[in-house]
């Protein structure tokens, strides 16, 4: 008897999971990332639209890479400056003692 109740609750749980996945999928398909741009169905997108999307992504990736390089170089310069200042301070401090 106890086994039947367990299986019924498991079946009910599986049915509820299927329902929630379907509703989440509908909500996801009907929304966009920023709410202003329209959703593009890539199955029906024209080659021109795909080329435009590709170009936009490449431009964004180049800008992100450039920003990463600039930040890395500035970070390394800051580390070198700090090490030089610390080295100069400690070398004078050690020579005086």
PDB file of N, CA and C in Angstrom:
ATOM      1  N   UNK A   1       0.805  -1.194   0.000  1.00  0.00           N
ATOM      2  CA  UNK A   1       0.000   0.000   0.000  1.00  0.00           C
ATOM      3  C   UNK A   1       0.854   1.267   0.000  1.00  0.00           C
ATOM      4  N   UNK A   2       1.897   1.228   0.778  1.00  0.00           N
ATOM      5  CA  UNK A   2       2.727   2.427   0.881  1.00  0.00           C
ATOM      6  C   UNK A   2       3.438   2.713  -0.432  1.00  0.00           C
ATOM      7  N   UNK A   3       3.752   1.677  -1.200  1.00  0.00           N
ATOM      8  CA  UNK A   3       4.446   1.857  -2.458  1.00  0.00           C
ATOM      9  C   UNK A   3       3.591   2.545  -3.502  1.00  0.00           C
ATOM     10  N   UNK A   4       2.282   2.312  -3.476  1.00  0.00           N
ATOM     11  CA  UNK A   4       1.390   2.924  -4.463  1.00  0.00           C
ATOM     12  C   UNK A   4       1.339   4.435  -4.293  1.00  0.00           C
ATOM     13  N   UNK A   5       1.246   4.894  -3.060  1.00  0.00           N
ATOM     14  CA  UNK A   5       1.198   6.331  -2.802  1.00  0.00           C
ATOM     15  C   UNK A   5       2.472   7.016  -3.249  1.00  0.00           C
ATOM     16  N   UNK A   6       3.580   6.324  -3.044  1.00  0.00           N
ATOM     17  CA  UNK A   6       4.861   6.880  -3.460  1.00  0.00           C
ATOM     18  C   UNK A   6       4.913   7.060  -4.970  1.00  0.00           C
ATOM     19  N   UNK A   7       4.445   6.062  -5.708  1.00  0.00           N
ATOM     20  CA  UNK A   7       4.479   6.137  -7.172  1.00  0.00           C
ATOM     21  C   UNK A   7       3.497   7.180  -7.699  1.00  0.00           C
ATOM     22  N   UNK A   8       2.358   7.331  -7.062  1.00  0.00           N
ATOM     23  CA  UNK A   8       1.404   8.346  -7.497  1.00  0.00           C
ATOM     24  C   UNK A   8       1.984   9.743  -7.322  1.00  0.00           C
ATOM     25  N   UNK A   9       2.659   9.969  -6.209  1.00  0.00           N
ATOM     26  CA  UNK A   9       3.247  11.292  -5.997  1.00  0.00           C
ATOM     27  C   UNK A   9       4.386  11.536  -6.991  1.00  0.00           C
ATOM     28  N   UNK A  10       5.128  10.495  -7.336  1.00  0.00           N
ATOM     29  CA  UNK A  10       6.206  10.650  -8.316  1.00  0.00           C
ATOM     30  C   UNK A  10       5.621  10.982  -9.690  1.00  0.00           C
ATOM     31  N   UNK A  11       4.536  10.305 -10.069  1.00  0.00           N
ATOM     32  CA  UNK A  11       3.892  10.589 -11.363  1.00  0.00           C
ATOM     33  C   UNK A  11       3.350  12.007 -11.400  1.00  0.00           C
ATOM     34  N   UNK A  12       2.735  12.442 -10.321  1.00  0.00           N
ATOM     35  CA  UNK A  12       2.204  13.801 -10.258  1.00  0.00           C
ATOM     36  C   UNK A  12       3.334  14.814 -10.381  1.00  0.00           C
ATOM     37  N   UNK A  13       4.440  14.535  -9.721  1.00  0.00           N
ATOM     38  CA  UNK A  13       5.586  15.437  -9.790  1.00  0.00           C
ATOM     39  C   UNK A  13       6.120  15.536 -11.215  1.00  0.00           C
ATOM     40  N   UNK A  14       6.212  14.412 -11.909  1.00  0.00           N
ATOM     41  CA  UNK A  14       6.693  14.426 -13.291  1.00  0.00           C
ATOM     42  C   UNK A  14       5.758  15.217 -14.206  1.00  0.00           C
ATOM     43  N   UNK A  15       4.451  15.046 -14.012  1.00  0.00           N
ATOM     44  CA  UNK A  15       3.483  15.805 -14.824  1.00  0.00           C
ATOM     45  C   UNK A  15       3.630  17.299 -14.579  1.00  0.00           C
ATOM     46  N   UNK A  16       3.780  17.689 -13.323  1.00  0.00           N
ATOM     47  CA  UNK A  16       3.931  19.113 -13.010  1.00  0.00           C
ATOM     48  C   UNK A  16       5.214  19.677 -13.597  1.00  0.00           C
ATOM     49  N   UNK A  17       6.287  18.909 -13.598  1.00  0.00           N
ATOM     50  CA  UNK A  17       7.538  19.371 -14.187  1.00  0.00           C
ATOM     51  C   UNK A  17       7.384  19.603 -15.678  1.00  0.00           C
ATOM     52  N   UNK A  18       6.667  18.722 -16.372  1.00  0.00           N
ATOM     53  CA  UNK A  18       6.458  18.890 -17.805  1.00  0.00           C
ATOM     54  C   UNK A  18       5.683  20.171 -18.082  1.00  0.00           C
ATOM     55  N   UNK A  19       4.664  20.441 -17.280  1.00  0.00           N
ATOM     56  CA  UNK A  19       3.858  21.654 -17.470  1.00  0.00           C
ATOM     57  C   UNK A  19       4.695  22.902 -17.267  1.00  0.00           C
ATOM     58  N   UNK A  20       5.508  22.921 -16.220  1.00  0.00           N
ATOM     59  CA  UNK A  20       6.283  24.124 -15.933  1.00  0.00           C
ATOM     60  C   UNK A  20       7.342  24.361 -17.016  1.00  0.00           C
ATOM     61  N   UNK A  21       7.924  23.295 -17.579  1.00  0.00           N
ATOM     62  CA  UNK A  21       8.915  23.470 -18.641  1.00  0.00           C
ATOM     63  C   UNK A  21       8.276  24.083 -19.872  1.00  0.00           C
ATOM     64  N   UNK A  22       7.076  23.641 -20.214  1.00  0.00           N
ATOM     65  CA  UNK A  22       6.394  24.195 -21.385  1.00  0.00           C
ATOM     66  C   UNK A  22       6.083  25.666 -21.190  1.00  0.00           C
ATOM     67  N   UNK A  23       5.604  26.033 -20.013  1.00  0.00           N
ATOM     68  CA  UNK A  23       5.262  27.431 -19.775  1.00  0.00           C
ATOM     69  C   UNK A  23       6.523  28.296 -19.738  1.00  0.00           C
ATOM     70  N   UNK A  24       7.630  27.764 -19.176  1.00  0.00           N
ATOM     71  CA  UNK A  24       8.871  28.531 -19.168  1.00  0.00           C
ATOM     72  C   UNK A  24       9.388  28.744 -20.583  1.00  0.00           C
ATOM     73  N   UNK A  25       9.244  27.729 -21.431  1.00  0.00           N
ATOM     74  CA  UNK A  25       9.698  27.861 -22.808  1.00  0.00           C
ATOM     75  C   UNK A  25       8.888  28.920 -23.540  1.00  0.00           C
ATOM     76  N   UNK A  26       7.570  28.939 -23.335  1.00  0.00           N
ATOM     77  CA  UNK A  26       6.741  29.965 -23.975  1.00  0.00           C
ATOM     78  C   UNK A  26       7.128  31.354 -23.503  1.00  0.00           C
ATOM     79  N   UNK A  27       7.368  31.497 -22.209  1.00  0.00           N
ATOM     80  CA  UNK A  27       7.773  32.802 -21.685  1.00  0.00           C
ATOM     81  C   UNK A  27       9.118  33.220 -22.271  1.00  0.00           C
ATOM     82  N   UNK A  28      10.051  32.274 -22.403  1.00  0.00           N
ATOM     83  CA  UNK A  28      11.369  32.588 -22.934  1.00  0.00           C
ATOM     84  C   UNK A  28      11.292  33.009 -24.390  1.00  0.00           C
ATOM     85  N   UNK A  29      10.498  32.325 -25.187  1.00  0.00           N
ATOM     86  CA  UNK A  29      10.402  32.623 -26.613  1.00  0.00           C
ATOM     87  C   UNK A  29       9.766  33.987 -26.830  1.00  0.00           C
ATOM     88  N   UNK A  30       8.851  34.385 -25.952  1.00  0.00           N
ATOM     89  CA  UNK A  30       8.135  35.637 -26.137  1.00  0.00           C
ATOM     90  C   UNK A  30       8.861  36.837 -25.548  1.00  0.00           C
ATOM     91  N   UNK A  31      10.040  36.662 -24.996  1.00  0.00           N
ATOM     92  CA  UNK A  31      10.783  37.788 -24.434  1.00  0.00           C
ATOM     93  C   UNK A  31      12.078  37.990 -25.200  1.00  0.00           C
ATOM     94  N   UNK A  32      12.640  39.173 -25.056  1.00  0.00           N
ATOM     95  CA  UNK A  32      13.935  39.478 -25.654  1.00  0.00           C
ATOM     96  C   UNK A  32      14.873  39.926 -24.545  1.00  0.00           C
ATOM     97  N   UNK A  33      16.145  40.132 -24.909  1.00  0.00           N
ATOM     98  CA  UNK A  33      17.153  40.438 -23.901  1.00  0.00           C
ATOM     99  C   UNK A  33      16.920  41.799 -23.250  1.00  0.00           C
ATOM    100  N   UNK A  34      16.591  42.814 -24.023  1.00  0.00           N
ATOM    101  CA  UNK A  34      16.423  44.138 -23.445  1.00  0.00           C
ATOM    102  C   UNK A  34      14.992  44.655 -23.546  1.00  0.00           C
ATOM    103  N   UNK A  35      14.096  43.897 -24.105  1.00  0.00           N
ATOM    104  CA  UNK A  35      12.701  44.301 -24.193  1.00  0.00           C
ATOM    105  C   UNK A  35      12.416  45.277 -25.322  1.00  0.00           C
ATOM    106  N   UNK A  36      13.434  45.788 -25.990  1.00  0.00           N
ATOM    107  CA  UNK A  36      13.219  46.760 -27.052  1.00  0.00           C
ATOM    108  C   UNK A  36      13.465  46.160 -28.433  1.00  0.00           C
ATOM    109  N   UNK A  37      14.410  45.261 -28.546  1.00  0.00           N
ATOM    110  CA  UNK A  37      14.711  44.685 -29.848  1.00  0.00           C
ATOM    111  C   UNK A  37      13.757  43.537 -30.129  1.00  0.00           C
ATOM    112  N   UNK A  38      13.505  43.303 -31.371  1.00  0.00           N
ATOM    113  CA  UNK A  38      12.593  42.229 -31.729  1.00  0.00           C
ATOM    114  C   UNK A  38      13.355  40.920 -31.835  1.00  0.00           C
ATOM    115  N   UNK A  39      12.662  39.844 -31.561  1.00  0.00           N
ATOM    116  CA  UNK A  39      13.260  38.518 -31.603  1.00  0.00           C
ATOM    117  C   UNK A  39      13.414  38.090 -33.056  1.00  0.00           C
ATOM    118  N   UNK A  40      14.607  37.663 -33.433  1.00  0.00           N
ATOM    119  CA  UNK A  40      14.869  37.239 -34.799  1.00  0.00           C
ATOM    120  C   UNK A  40      14.870  35.724 -34.836  1.00  0.00           C
ATOM    121  N   UNK A  41      14.053  35.159 -35.694  1.00  0.00           N
ATOM    122  CA  UNK A  41      14.034  33.719 -35.860  1.00  0.00           C
ATOM    123  C   UNK A  41      15.119  33.382 -36.868  1.00  0.00           C
ATOM    124  N   UNK A  42      16.170  32.708 -36.407  1.00  0.00           N
ATOM    125  CA  UNK A  42      17.317  32.455 -37.277  1.00  0.00           C
ATOM    126  C   UNK A  42      17.012  31.424 -38.355  1.00  0.00           C
ATOM    127  N   UNK A  43      15.929  30.706 -38.216  1.00  0.00           N
ATOM    128  CA  UNK A  43      15.570  29.758 -39.257  1.00  0.00           C
ATOM    129  C   UNK A  43      15.072  30.494 -40.497  1.00  0.00           C
ATOM    130  N   UNK A  44      14.492  31.662 -40.305  1.00  0.00           N
ATOM    131  CA  UNK A  44      13.973  32.426 -41.438  1.00  0.00           C
ATOM    132  C   UNK A  44      14.768  33.695 -41.693  1.00  0.00           C
ATOM    133  N   UNK A  45      15.888  33.877 -41.000  1.00  0.00           N
ATOM    134  CA  UNK A  45      16.701  35.069 -41.186  1.00  0.00           C
ATOM    135  C   UNK A  45      17.365  35.021 -42.556  1.00  0.00           C
ATOM    136  N   UNK A  46      17.434  36.183 -43.174  1.00  0.00           N
ATOM    137  CA  UNK A  46      18.062  36.270 -44.490  1.00  0.00           C
ATOM    138  C   UNK A  46      19.575  36.273 -44.324  1.00  0.00           C
ATOM    139  N   UNK A  47      20.296  35.941 -45.369  1.00  0.00           N
ATOM    140  CA  UNK A  47      21.766  35.997 -45.292  1.00  0.00           C
ATOM    141  C   UNK A  47      22.280  37.396 -44.929  1.00  0.00           C
ATOM    142  N   UNK A  48      21.569  38.434 -45.360  1.00  0.00           N
ATOM    143  CA  UNK A  48      21.979  39.799 -45.021  1.00  0.00           C
ATOM    144  C   UNK A  48      21.845  40.046 -43.525  1.00  0.00           C
ATOM    145  N   UNK A  49      20.743  39.540 -42.948  1.00  0.00           N
ATOM    146  CA  UNK A  49      20.551  39.704 -41.504  1.00  0.00           C
ATOM    147  C   UNK A  49      21.623  38.948 -40.736  1.00  0.00           C
ATOM    148  N   UNK A  50      21.938  37.760 -41.175  1.00  0.00           N
ATOM    149  CA  UNK A  50      22.975  36.972 -40.516  1.00  0.00           C
ATOM    150  C   UNK A  50      24.336  37.640 -40.631  1.00  0.00           C
ATOM    151  N   UNK A  51      24.630  38.219 -41.780  1.00  0.00           N
ATOM    152  CA  UNK A  51      25.904  38.923 -41.961  1.00  0.00           C
ATOM    153  C   UNK A  51      25.975  40.139 -41.039  1.00  0.00           C
ATOM    154  N   UNK A  52      24.851  40.833 -40.893  1.00  0.00           N
ATOM    155  CA  UNK A  52      24.809  41.997 -40.008  1.00  0.00           C
ATOM    156  C   UNK A  52      25.027  41.582 -38.547  1.00  0.00           C
ATOM    157  N   UNK A  53      24.393  40.491 -38.154  1.00  0.00           N
ATOM    158  CA  UNK A  53      24.563  39.992 -36.790  1.00  0.00           C
ATOM    159  C   UNK A  53      26.009  39.563 -36.564  1.00  0.00           C
ATOM    160  N   UNK A  54      26.583  38.867 -37.524  1.00  0.00           N
ATOM    161  CA  UNK A  54      27.966  38.408 -37.420  1.00  0.00           C
ATOM    162  C   UNK A  54      28.915  39.597 -37.295  1.00  0.00           C
ATOM    163  N   UNK A  55      28.691  40.620 -38.107  1.00  0.00           N
ATOM    164  CA  UNK A  55      29.551  41.803 -38.074  1.00  0.00           C
ATOM    165  C   UNK A  55      29.424  42.527 -36.731  1.00  0.00           C
ATOM    166  N   UNK A  56      28.199  42.609 -36.228  1.00  0.00           N
ATOM    167  CA  UNK A  56      27.982  43.265 -34.936  1.00  0.00           C
ATOM    168  C   UNK A  56      28.695  42.510 -33.821  1.00  0.00           C
ATOM    169  N   UNK A  57      28.592  41.195 -33.829  1.00  0.00           N
ATOM    170  CA  UNK A  57      29.265  40.386 -32.811  1.00  0.00           C
ATOM    171  C   UNK A  57      30.784  40.512 -32.908  1.00  0.00           C
ATOM    172  N   UNK A  58      31.310  40.525 -34.124  1.00  0.00           N
ATOM    173  CA  UNK A  58      32.754  40.666 -34.295  1.00  0.00           C
ATOM    174  C   UNK A  58      33.239  42.015 -33.780  1.00  0.00           C
ATOM    175  N   UNK A  59      32.468  43.074 -34.045  1.00  0.00           N
ATOM    176  CA  UNK A  59      32.833  44.408 -33.565  1.00  0.00           C
ATOM    177  C   UNK A  59      32.819  44.451 -32.045  1.00  0.00           C
ATOM    178  N   UNK A  60      31.771  43.865 -31.446  1.00  0.00           N
ATOM    179  CA  UNK A  60      31.694  43.839 -29.988  1.00  0.00           C
ATOM    180  C   UNK A  60      32.851  43.038 -29.389  1.00  0.00           C
ATOM    181  N   UNK A  61      33.188  41.913 -29.990  1.00  0.00           N
ATOM    182  CA  UNK A  61      34.291  41.092 -29.487  1.00  0.00           C
ATOM    183  C   UNK A  61      35.624  41.817 -29.594  1.00  0.00           C
ATOM    184  N   UNK A  62      35.830  42.560 -30.698  1.00  0.00           N
ATOM    185  CA  UNK A  62      37.069  43.325 -30.848  1.00  0.00           C
ATOM    186  C   UNK A  62      37.176  44.404 -29.781  1.00  0.00           C
ATOM    187  N   UNK A  63      36.059  45.083 -29.490  1.00  0.00           N
ATOM    188  CA  UNK A  63      36.074  46.120 -28.457  1.00  0.00           C
ATOM    189  C   UNK A  63      36.354  45.513 -27.085  1.00  0.00           C
ATOM    190  N   UNK A  64      35.764  44.367 -26.786  1.00  0.00           N
ATOM    191  CA  UNK A  64      36.015  43.711 -25.512  1.00  0.00           C
ATOM    192  C   UNK A  64      37.477  43.285 -25.396  1.00  0.00           C
ATOM    193  N   UNK A  65      38.036  42.753 -26.467  1.00  0.00           N
ATOM    194  CA  UNK A  65      39.436  42.337 -26.452  1.00  0.00           C
ATOM    195  C   UNK A  65      40.349  43.538 -26.258  1.00  0.00           C
ATOM    196  N   UNK A  66      40.056  44.646 -26.946  1.00  0.00           N
ATOM    197  CA  UNK A  66      40.855  45.862 -26.807  1.00  0.00           C
ATOM    198  C   UNK A  66      40.801  46.368 -25.368  1.00  0.00           C
ATOM    199  N   UNK A  67      39.606  46.351 -24.770  1.00  0.00           N
ATOM    200  CA  UNK A  67      39.476  46.800 -23.381  1.00  0.00           C
ATOM    201  C   UNK A  67      40.254  45.896 -22.432  1.00  0.00           C
ATOM    202  N   UNK A  68      40.221  44.602 -22.667  1.00  0.00           N
ATOM    203  CA  UNK A  68      40.976  43.676 -21.819  1.00  0.00           C
ATOM    204  C   UNK A  68      42.470  43.931 -21.927  1.00  0.00           C
ATOM    205  N   UNK A  69      42.949  44.176 -23.151  1.00  0.00           N
ATOM    206  CA  UNK A  69      44.379  44.435 -23.352  1.00  0.00           C
ATOM    207  C   UNK A  69      44.790  45.727 -22.664  1.00  0.00           C
ATOM    208  N   UNK A  70      43.982  46.771 -22.805  1.00  0.00           N
ATOM    209  CA  UNK A  70      44.295  48.058 -22.182  1.00  0.00           C
ATOM    210  C   UNK A  70      44.332  47.915 -20.670  1.00  0.00           C
ATOM    211  N   UNK A  71      43.334  47.228 -20.102  1.00  0.00           N
ATOM    212  CA  UNK A  71      43.301  47.048 -18.649  1.00  0.00           C
ATOM    213  C   UNK A  71      44.495  46.244 -18.161  1.00  0.00           C
ATOM    214  N   UNK A  72      44.883  45.213 -18.917  1.00  0.00           N
ATOM    215  CA  UNK A  72      46.025  44.394 -18.530  1.00  0.00           C
ATOM    216  C   UNK A  72      47.313  45.199 -18.555  1.00  0.00           C
ATOM    217  N   UNK A  73      47.516  45.990 -19.605  1.00  0.00           N
ATOM    218  CA  UNK A  73      48.723  46.809 -19.712  1.00  0.00           C
ATOM    219  C   UNK A  73      48.770  47.838 -18.584  1.00  0.00           C
ATOM    220  N   UNK A  74      47.640  48.483 -18.308  1.00  0.00           N
ATOM    221  CA  UNK A  74      47.614  49.466 -17.224  1.00  0.00           C
ATOM    222  C   UNK A  74      47.894  48.806 -15.870  1.00  0.00           C
ATOM    223  N   UNK A  75      47.362  47.620 -15.669  1.00  0.00           N
ATOM    224  CA  UNK A  75      47.608  46.891 -14.425  1.00  0.00           C
ATOM    225  C   UNK A  75      49.085  46.546 -14.285  1.00  0.00           C
ATOM    226  N   UNK A  76      49.703  46.081 -15.367  1.00  0.00           N
ATOM    227  CA  UNK A  76      51.128  45.749 -15.321  1.00  0.00           C
ATOM    228  C   UNK A  76      51.981  46.985 -15.078  1.00  0.00           C
ATOM    229  N   UNK A  77      51.638  48.107 -15.698  1.00  0.00           N
ATOM    230  CA  UNK A  77      52.378  49.347 -15.479  1.00  0.00           C
ATOM    231  C   UNK A  77      52.251  49.773 -14.019  1.00  0.00           C
ATOM    232  N   UNK A  78      51.043  49.652 -13.467  1.00  0.00           N
ATOM    233  CA  UNK A  78      50.844  50.024 -12.064  1.00  0.00           C
ATOM    234  C   UNK A  78      51.673  49.135 -11.151  1.00  0.00           C
ATOM    235  N   UNK A  79      51.739  47.846 -11.440  1.00  0.00           N
ATOM    236  CA  UNK A  79      52.543  46.937 -10.622  1.00  0.00           C
ATOM    237  C   UNK A  79      54.020  47.304 -10.709  1.00  0.00           C
ATOM    238  N   UNK A  80      54.502  47.606 -11.913  1.00  0.00           N
ATOM    239  CA  UNK A  80      55.908  47.981 -12.088  1.00  0.00           C
ATOM    240  C   UNK A  80      56.222  49.255 -11.316  1.00  0.00           C
ATOM    241  N   UNK A  81      55.325  50.241 -11.362  1.00  0.00           N
ATOM    242  CA  UNK A  81      55.539  51.497 -10.642  1.00  0.00           C
ATOM    243  C   UNK A  81      55.574  51.236  -9.133  1.00  0.00           C
ATOM    244  N   UNK A  82      54.651  50.432  -8.647  1.00  0.00           N
ATOM    245  CA  UNK A  82      54.615  50.142  -7.208  1.00  0.00           C
ATOM    246  C   UNK A  82      55.875  49.397  -6.788  1.00  0.00           C
ATOM    247  N   UNK A  83      56.299  48.435  -7.577  1.00  0.00           N
ATOM    248  CA  UNK A  83      57.523  47.687  -7.242  1.00  0.00           C
ATOM    249  C   UNK A  83      58.733  48.618  -7.261  1.00  0.00           C
ATOM    250  N   UNK A  84      58.815  49.523  -8.215  1.00  0.00           N
ATOM    251  CA  UNK A  84      59.940  50.458  -8.283  1.00  0.00           C
ATOM    252  C   UNK A  84      59.959  51.379  -7.068  1.00  0.00           C
ATOM    253  N   UNK A  85      58.780  51.866  -6.672  1.00  0.00           N
ATOM    254  CA  UNK A  85      58.713  52.758  -5.500  1.00  0.00           C
ATOM    255  C   UNK A  85      59.092  52.002  -4.231  1.00  0.00           C
ATOM    256  N   UNK A  86      58.562  50.802  -4.071  1.00  0.00           N
ATOM    257  CA  UNK A  86      58.880  50.001  -2.887  1.00  0.00           C
ATOM    258  C   UNK A  86      60.359  49.651  -2.872  1.00  0.00           C
ATOM    259  N   UNK A  87      60.921  49.323  -4.015  1.00  0.00           N
ATOM    260  CA  UNK A  87      62.336  48.982  -4.102  1.00  0.00           C
ATOM    261  C   UNK A  87      63.198  50.182  -3.721  1.00  0.00           C
ATOM    262  N   UNK A  88      62.857  51.346  -4.218  1.00  0.00           N
ATOM    263  CA  UNK A  88      63.637  52.547  -3.905  1.00  0.00           C
ATOM    264  C   UNK A  88      63.533  52.867  -2.415  1.00  0.00           C
ATOM    265  N   UNK A  89      62.329  52.766  -1.843  1.00  0.00           N
ATOM    266  CA  UNK A  89      62.138  53.081  -0.425  1.00  0.00           C
ATOM    267  C   UNK A  89      62.904  52.097   0.452  1.00  0.00           C
ATOM    268  N   UNK A  90      62.770  50.829   0.169  1.00  0.00           N
ATOM    269  CA  UNK A  90      63.433  49.829   1.021  1.00  0.00           C
ATOM    270  C   UNK A  90      64.943  49.818   0.823  1.00  0.00           C
ATOM    271  N   UNK A  91      65.421  50.139  -0.381  1.00  0.00           N
ATOM    272  CA  UNK A  91      66.874  50.182  -0.553  1.00  0.00           C
ATOM    273  C   UNK A  91      67.485  51.328   0.264  1.00  0.00           C
ATOM    274  N   UNK A  92      66.815  52.477   0.324  1.00  0.00           N
ATOM    275  CA  UNK A  92      67.304  53.586   1.148  1.00  0.00           C
ATOM    276  C   UNK A  92      67.176  53.236   2.620  1.00  0.00           C
ATOM    277  N   UNK A  93      66.083  52.570   2.993  1.00  0.00           N
ATOM    278  CA  UNK A  93      65.859  52.195   4.376  1.00  0.00           C
ATOM    279  C   UNK A  93      66.908  51.187   4.839  1.00  0.00           C
ATOM    280  N   UNK A  94      67.261  50.230   4.017  1.00  0.00           N
ATOM    281  CA  UNK A  94      68.245  49.224   4.388  1.00  0.00           C
ATOM    282  C   UNK A  94      69.657  49.791   4.436  1.00  0.00           C
ATOM    283  N   UNK A  95      69.965  50.738   3.539  1.00  0.00           N
ATOM    284  CA  UNK A  95      71.301  51.322   3.521  1.00  0.00           C
ATOM    285  C   UNK A  95      71.535  52.205   4.737  1.00  0.00           C
ATOM    286  N   UNK A  96      70.493  52.859   5.241  1.00  0.00           N
ATOM    287  CA  UNK A  96      70.628  53.757   6.416  1.00  0.00           C
ATOM    288  C   UNK A  96      70.826  52.964   7.685  1.00  0.00           C
ATOM    289  N   UNK A  97      70.375  51.731   7.742  1.00  0.00           N
ATOM    290  CA  UNK A  97      70.512  50.923   8.971  1.00  0.00           C
ATOM    291  C   UNK A  97      71.749  50.153   8.914  1.00  0.00           C
TER     292      UNK A  97
END
